[in-house]
Tab-separated table of C-alpha atoms in Angstrom:
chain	number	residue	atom	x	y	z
A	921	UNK	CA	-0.787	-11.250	-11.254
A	922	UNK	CA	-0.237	-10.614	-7.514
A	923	UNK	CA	-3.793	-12.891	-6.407
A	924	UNK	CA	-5.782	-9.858	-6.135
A	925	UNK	CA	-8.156	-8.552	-8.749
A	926	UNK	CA	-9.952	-5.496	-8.934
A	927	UNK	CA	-12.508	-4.655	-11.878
A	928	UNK	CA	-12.942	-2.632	-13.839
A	929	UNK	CA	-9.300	-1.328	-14.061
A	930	UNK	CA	-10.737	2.192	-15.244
A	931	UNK	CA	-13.907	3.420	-14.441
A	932	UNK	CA	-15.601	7.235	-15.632
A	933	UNK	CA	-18.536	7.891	-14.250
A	934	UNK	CA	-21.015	10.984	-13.679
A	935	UNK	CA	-21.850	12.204	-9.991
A	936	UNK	CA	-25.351	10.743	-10.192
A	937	UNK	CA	-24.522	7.405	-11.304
A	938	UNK	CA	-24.146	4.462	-9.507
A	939	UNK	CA	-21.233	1.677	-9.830
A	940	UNK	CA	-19.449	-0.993	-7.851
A	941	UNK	CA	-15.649	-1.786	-7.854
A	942	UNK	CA	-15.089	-5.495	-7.601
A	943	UNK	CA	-12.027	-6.966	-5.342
A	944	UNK	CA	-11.610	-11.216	-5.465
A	945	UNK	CA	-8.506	-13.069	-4.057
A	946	UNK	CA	-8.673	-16.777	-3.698
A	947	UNK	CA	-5.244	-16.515	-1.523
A	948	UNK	CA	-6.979	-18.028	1.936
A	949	UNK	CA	-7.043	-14.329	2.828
A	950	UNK	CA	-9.461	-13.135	5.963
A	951	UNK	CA	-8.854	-9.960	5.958
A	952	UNK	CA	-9.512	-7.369	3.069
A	953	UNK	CA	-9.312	-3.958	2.539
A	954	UNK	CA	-9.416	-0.796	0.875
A	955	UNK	CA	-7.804	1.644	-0.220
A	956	UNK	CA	-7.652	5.558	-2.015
A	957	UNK	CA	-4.737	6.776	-3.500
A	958	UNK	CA	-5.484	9.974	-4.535
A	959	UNK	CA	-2.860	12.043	-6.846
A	960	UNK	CA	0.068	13.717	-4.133
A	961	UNK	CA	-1.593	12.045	-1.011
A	962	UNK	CA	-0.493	9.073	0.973
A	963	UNK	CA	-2.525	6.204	0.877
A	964	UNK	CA	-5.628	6.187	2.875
A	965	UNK	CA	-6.876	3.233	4.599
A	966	UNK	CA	-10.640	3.484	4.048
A	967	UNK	CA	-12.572	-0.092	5.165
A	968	UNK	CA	-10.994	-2.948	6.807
A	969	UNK	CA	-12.951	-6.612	6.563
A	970	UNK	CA	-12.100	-9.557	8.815
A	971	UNK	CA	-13.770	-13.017	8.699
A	972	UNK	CA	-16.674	-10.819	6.683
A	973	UNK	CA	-17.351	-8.510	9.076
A	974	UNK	CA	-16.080	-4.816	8.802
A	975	UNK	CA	-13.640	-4.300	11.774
A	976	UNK	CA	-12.858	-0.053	10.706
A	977	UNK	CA	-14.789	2.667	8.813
A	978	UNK	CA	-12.115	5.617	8.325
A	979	UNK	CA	-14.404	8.274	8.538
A	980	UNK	CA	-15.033	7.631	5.337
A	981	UNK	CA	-18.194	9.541	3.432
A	982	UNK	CA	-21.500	7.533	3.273
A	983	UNK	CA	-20.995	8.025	-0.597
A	984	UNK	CA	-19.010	5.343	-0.173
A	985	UNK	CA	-20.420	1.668	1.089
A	986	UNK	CA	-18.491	-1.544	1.244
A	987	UNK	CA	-19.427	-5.116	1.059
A	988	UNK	CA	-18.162	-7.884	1.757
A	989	UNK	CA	-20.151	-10.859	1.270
A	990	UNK	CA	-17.612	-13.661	1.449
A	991	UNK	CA	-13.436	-13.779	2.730
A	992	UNK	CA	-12.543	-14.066	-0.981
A	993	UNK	CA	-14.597	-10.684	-2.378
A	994	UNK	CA	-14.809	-7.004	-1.227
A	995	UNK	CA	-17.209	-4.774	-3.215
A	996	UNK	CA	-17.158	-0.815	-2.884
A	997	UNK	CA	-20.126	0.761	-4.362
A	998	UNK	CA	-20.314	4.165	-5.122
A	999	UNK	CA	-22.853	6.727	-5.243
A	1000	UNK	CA	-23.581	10.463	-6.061
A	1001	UNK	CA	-19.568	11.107	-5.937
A	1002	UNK	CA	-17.779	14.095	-6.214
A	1003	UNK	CA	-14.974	15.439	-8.705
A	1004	UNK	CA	-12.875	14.900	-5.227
A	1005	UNK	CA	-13.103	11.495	-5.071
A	1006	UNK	CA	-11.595	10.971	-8.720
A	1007	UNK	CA	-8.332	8.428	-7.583
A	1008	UNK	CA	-7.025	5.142	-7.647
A	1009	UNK	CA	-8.832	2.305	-5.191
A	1010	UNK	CA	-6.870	-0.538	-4.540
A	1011	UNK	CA	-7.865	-3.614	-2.853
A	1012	UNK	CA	-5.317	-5.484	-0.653
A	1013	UNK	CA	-5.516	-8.553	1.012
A	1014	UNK	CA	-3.760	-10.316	3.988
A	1015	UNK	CA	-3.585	-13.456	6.038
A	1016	UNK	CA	-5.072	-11.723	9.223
A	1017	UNK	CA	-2.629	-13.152	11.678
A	1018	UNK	CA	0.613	-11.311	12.733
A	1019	UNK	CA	1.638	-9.245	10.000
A	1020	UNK	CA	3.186	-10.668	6.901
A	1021	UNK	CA	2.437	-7.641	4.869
A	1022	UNK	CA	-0.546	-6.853	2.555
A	1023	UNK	CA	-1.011	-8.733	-0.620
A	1024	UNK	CA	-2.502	-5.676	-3.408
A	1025	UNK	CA	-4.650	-5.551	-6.560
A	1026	UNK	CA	-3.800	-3.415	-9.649
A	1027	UNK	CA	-6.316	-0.859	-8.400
A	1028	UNK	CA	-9.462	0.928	-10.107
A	1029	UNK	CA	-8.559	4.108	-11.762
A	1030	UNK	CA	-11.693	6.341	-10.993
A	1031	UNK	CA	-12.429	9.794	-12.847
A	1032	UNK	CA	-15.737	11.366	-11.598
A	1033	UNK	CA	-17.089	13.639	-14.359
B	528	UNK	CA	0.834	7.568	17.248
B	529	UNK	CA	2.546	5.472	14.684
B	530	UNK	CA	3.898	7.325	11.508
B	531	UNK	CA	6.335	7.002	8.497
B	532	UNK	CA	8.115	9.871	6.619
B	533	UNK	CA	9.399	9.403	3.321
B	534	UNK	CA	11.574	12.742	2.662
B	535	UNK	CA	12.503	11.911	-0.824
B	536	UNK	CA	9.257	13.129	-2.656
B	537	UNK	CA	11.039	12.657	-6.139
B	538	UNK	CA	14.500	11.336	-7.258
B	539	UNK	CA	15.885	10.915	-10.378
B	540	UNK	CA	19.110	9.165	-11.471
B	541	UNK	CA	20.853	7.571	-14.545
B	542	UNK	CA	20.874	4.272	-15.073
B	543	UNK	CA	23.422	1.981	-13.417
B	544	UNK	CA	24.027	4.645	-10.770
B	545	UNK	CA	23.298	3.848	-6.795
B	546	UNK	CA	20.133	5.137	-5.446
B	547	UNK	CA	19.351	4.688	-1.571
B	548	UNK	CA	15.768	5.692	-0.136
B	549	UNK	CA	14.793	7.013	3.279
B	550	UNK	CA	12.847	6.237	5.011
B	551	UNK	CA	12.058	7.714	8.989
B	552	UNK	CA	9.808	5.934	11.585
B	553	UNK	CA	7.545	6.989	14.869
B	554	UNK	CA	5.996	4.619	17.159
B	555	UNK	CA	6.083	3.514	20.369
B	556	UNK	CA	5.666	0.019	20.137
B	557	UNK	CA	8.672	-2.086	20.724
B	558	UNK	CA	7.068	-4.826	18.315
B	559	UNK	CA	6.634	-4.054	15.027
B	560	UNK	CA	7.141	-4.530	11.634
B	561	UNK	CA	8.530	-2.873	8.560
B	562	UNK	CA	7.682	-3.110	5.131
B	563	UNK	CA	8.610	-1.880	1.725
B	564	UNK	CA	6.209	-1.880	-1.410
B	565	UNK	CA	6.723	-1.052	-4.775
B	566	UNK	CA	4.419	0.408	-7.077
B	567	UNK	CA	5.292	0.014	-10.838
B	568	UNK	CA	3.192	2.082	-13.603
B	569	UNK	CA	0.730	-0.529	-13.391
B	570	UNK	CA	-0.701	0.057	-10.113
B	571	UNK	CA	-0.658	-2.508	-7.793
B	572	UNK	CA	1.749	-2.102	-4.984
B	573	UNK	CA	4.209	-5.062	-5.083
B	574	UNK	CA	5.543	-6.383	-1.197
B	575	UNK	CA	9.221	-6.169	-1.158
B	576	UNK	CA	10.555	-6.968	2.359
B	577	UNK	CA	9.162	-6.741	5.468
B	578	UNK	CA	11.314	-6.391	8.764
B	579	UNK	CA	10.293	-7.535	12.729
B	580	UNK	CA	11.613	-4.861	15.036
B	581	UNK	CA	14.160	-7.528	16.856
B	582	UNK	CA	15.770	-8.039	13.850
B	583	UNK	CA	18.334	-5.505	12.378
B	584	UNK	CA	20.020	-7.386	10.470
B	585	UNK	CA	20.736	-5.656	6.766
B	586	UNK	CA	19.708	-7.744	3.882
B	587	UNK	CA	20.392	-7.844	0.265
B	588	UNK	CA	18.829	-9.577	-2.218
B	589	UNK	CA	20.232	-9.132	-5.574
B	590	UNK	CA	20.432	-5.265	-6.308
B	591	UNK	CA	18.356	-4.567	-3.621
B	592	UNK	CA	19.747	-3.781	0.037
B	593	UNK	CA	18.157	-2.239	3.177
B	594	UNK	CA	19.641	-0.801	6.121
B	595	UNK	CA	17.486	-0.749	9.316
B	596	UNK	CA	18.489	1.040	12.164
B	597	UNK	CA	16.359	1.493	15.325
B	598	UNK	CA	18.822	3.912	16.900
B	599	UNK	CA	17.734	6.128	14.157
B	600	UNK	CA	14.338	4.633	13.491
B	601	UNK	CA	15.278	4.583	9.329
B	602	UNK	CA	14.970	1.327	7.183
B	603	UNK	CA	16.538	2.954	4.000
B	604	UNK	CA	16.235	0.984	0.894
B	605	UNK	CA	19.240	1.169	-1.559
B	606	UNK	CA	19.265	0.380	-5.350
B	607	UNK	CA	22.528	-0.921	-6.445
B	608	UNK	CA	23.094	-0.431	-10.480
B	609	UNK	CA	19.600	0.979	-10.796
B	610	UNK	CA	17.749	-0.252	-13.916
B	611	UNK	CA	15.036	1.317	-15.930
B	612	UNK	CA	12.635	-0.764	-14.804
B	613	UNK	CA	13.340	0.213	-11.160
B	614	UNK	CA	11.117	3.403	-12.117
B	615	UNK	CA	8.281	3.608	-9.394
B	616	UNK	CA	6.710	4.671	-7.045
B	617	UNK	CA	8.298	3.132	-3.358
B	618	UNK	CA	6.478	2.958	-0.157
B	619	UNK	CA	8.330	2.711	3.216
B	620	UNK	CA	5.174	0.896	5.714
B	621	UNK	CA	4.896	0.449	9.310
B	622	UNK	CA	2.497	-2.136	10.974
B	623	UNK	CA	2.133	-3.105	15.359
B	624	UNK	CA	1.281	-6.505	13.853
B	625	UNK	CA	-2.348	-5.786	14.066
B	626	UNK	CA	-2.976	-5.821	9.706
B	627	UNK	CA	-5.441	-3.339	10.538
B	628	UNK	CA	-3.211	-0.592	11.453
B	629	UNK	CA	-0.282	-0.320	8.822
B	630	UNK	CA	0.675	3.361	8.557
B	631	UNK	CA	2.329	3.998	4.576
B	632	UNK	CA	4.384	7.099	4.135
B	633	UNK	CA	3.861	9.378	1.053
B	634	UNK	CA	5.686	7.392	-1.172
B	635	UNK	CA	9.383	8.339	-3.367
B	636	UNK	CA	9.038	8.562	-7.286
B	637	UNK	CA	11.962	7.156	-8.427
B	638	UNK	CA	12.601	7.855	-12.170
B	639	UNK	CA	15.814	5.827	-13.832
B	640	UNK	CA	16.750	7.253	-16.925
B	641	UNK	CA	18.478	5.781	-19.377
């Protein structure tokens, strides 16, 4: 257990659903963010939280909305995804001060059917 | 622009051999930080070290050794003995020491075999 949890650990779901991935760490964190690994890619920053408030957007697709309604959780839900955005989220966490390195969950393993 | 290349896209070795890991570095900061990450079958990417630009001193700790250099910009990661349960993926990071902008390269796959 690395003090960041992400549910569900595997999630399938079809390009008109709708689902949330779930991030909680209870390290005394401020900032949060997230992640897509996606199969042969580097890892792509996506949404960066700090004190609550969302400090970057990567360009990321409006399919995609975050929320963060408290320091310890970060919520990403999902909507009307693509076969494309099948990957691995991860959540990762850090103290938001000089950098002491990023503190990750296990990740969400995401199939879009 | 900051930005990290990991060569090594895949390595394989037997076990108990000596495995080192590159890793290359671009930015133009002259404070900054340098990180490496594991990430096991599991998932999660596990924080290894992290270095501070000022200091290039090598460190070991226990099979595990890195090498930074700034005349080169490298901070290559060696595996001494390697073990089967070295088998990951490793991530070489690079960070201004603003958390919001920490650049990972494209990660080594380092199978042990036994």
């Amino acid at each position: 257990e690395t003090g960041v949890t992400q549910t569900p650990r595997h999630l399938v779901m079809g390009m008109t659903n709708k689902k949330s991935l779930k991030c909680e760490q209870h390290l005394g964190h401020n900032a949060m963010y997230w992640y897509k690994q996606s199969a042969k890619k580097p890892l792509e920053l996506m949404f960066v939280y700090n004190f609550k408030e969302q400090t970057e957007n990567n360009s990321v697709p409006s399919r995609f909305s975050p929320e963060c309604p408290n320091s310890s959780h970060l919520f990403l839900h999902l909507h009307t995804l693509q076969p494309e955005d099948s990957a691995l989220y991860l959540c990762a966490s850090a103290p938001g001060e000089t950098t002491y390195g990023y503190t990750f969950g296990s990740g969400t393993r995401l199939t879009v059917v | 622009a900051q930005k990290v290349t990991q060569a090594q896209t895949e390595i394989s070795v037997v076990e108990k051999e000596d495995v080192t890991l590159d890793c290359v570095y671009e930015t133009r900061d002259t404070t900054y930080y340098l990180f490496w990450y594991k990430q096991p079958p599991s998932g999660e990417l596990v924080f290894l070290i992290r270095r501070n630009s000022f200091d290039e001193q090598n460190e070991i700790s226990g099979r595990y050794s890195w090498n930074f250099q700034k005349s080169t910009s490298s901070f290559n990661f060696t595996i001494t003995a390697s073990q089967v349960v070295d088998s990951a993926v490793y991530f070489c990071a690079l960070s201004d020491g603003n958390n919001n902008d920490m650049r990972f390269g494209a990660g080594t796959r380092l199978t042990v075999k036994p």
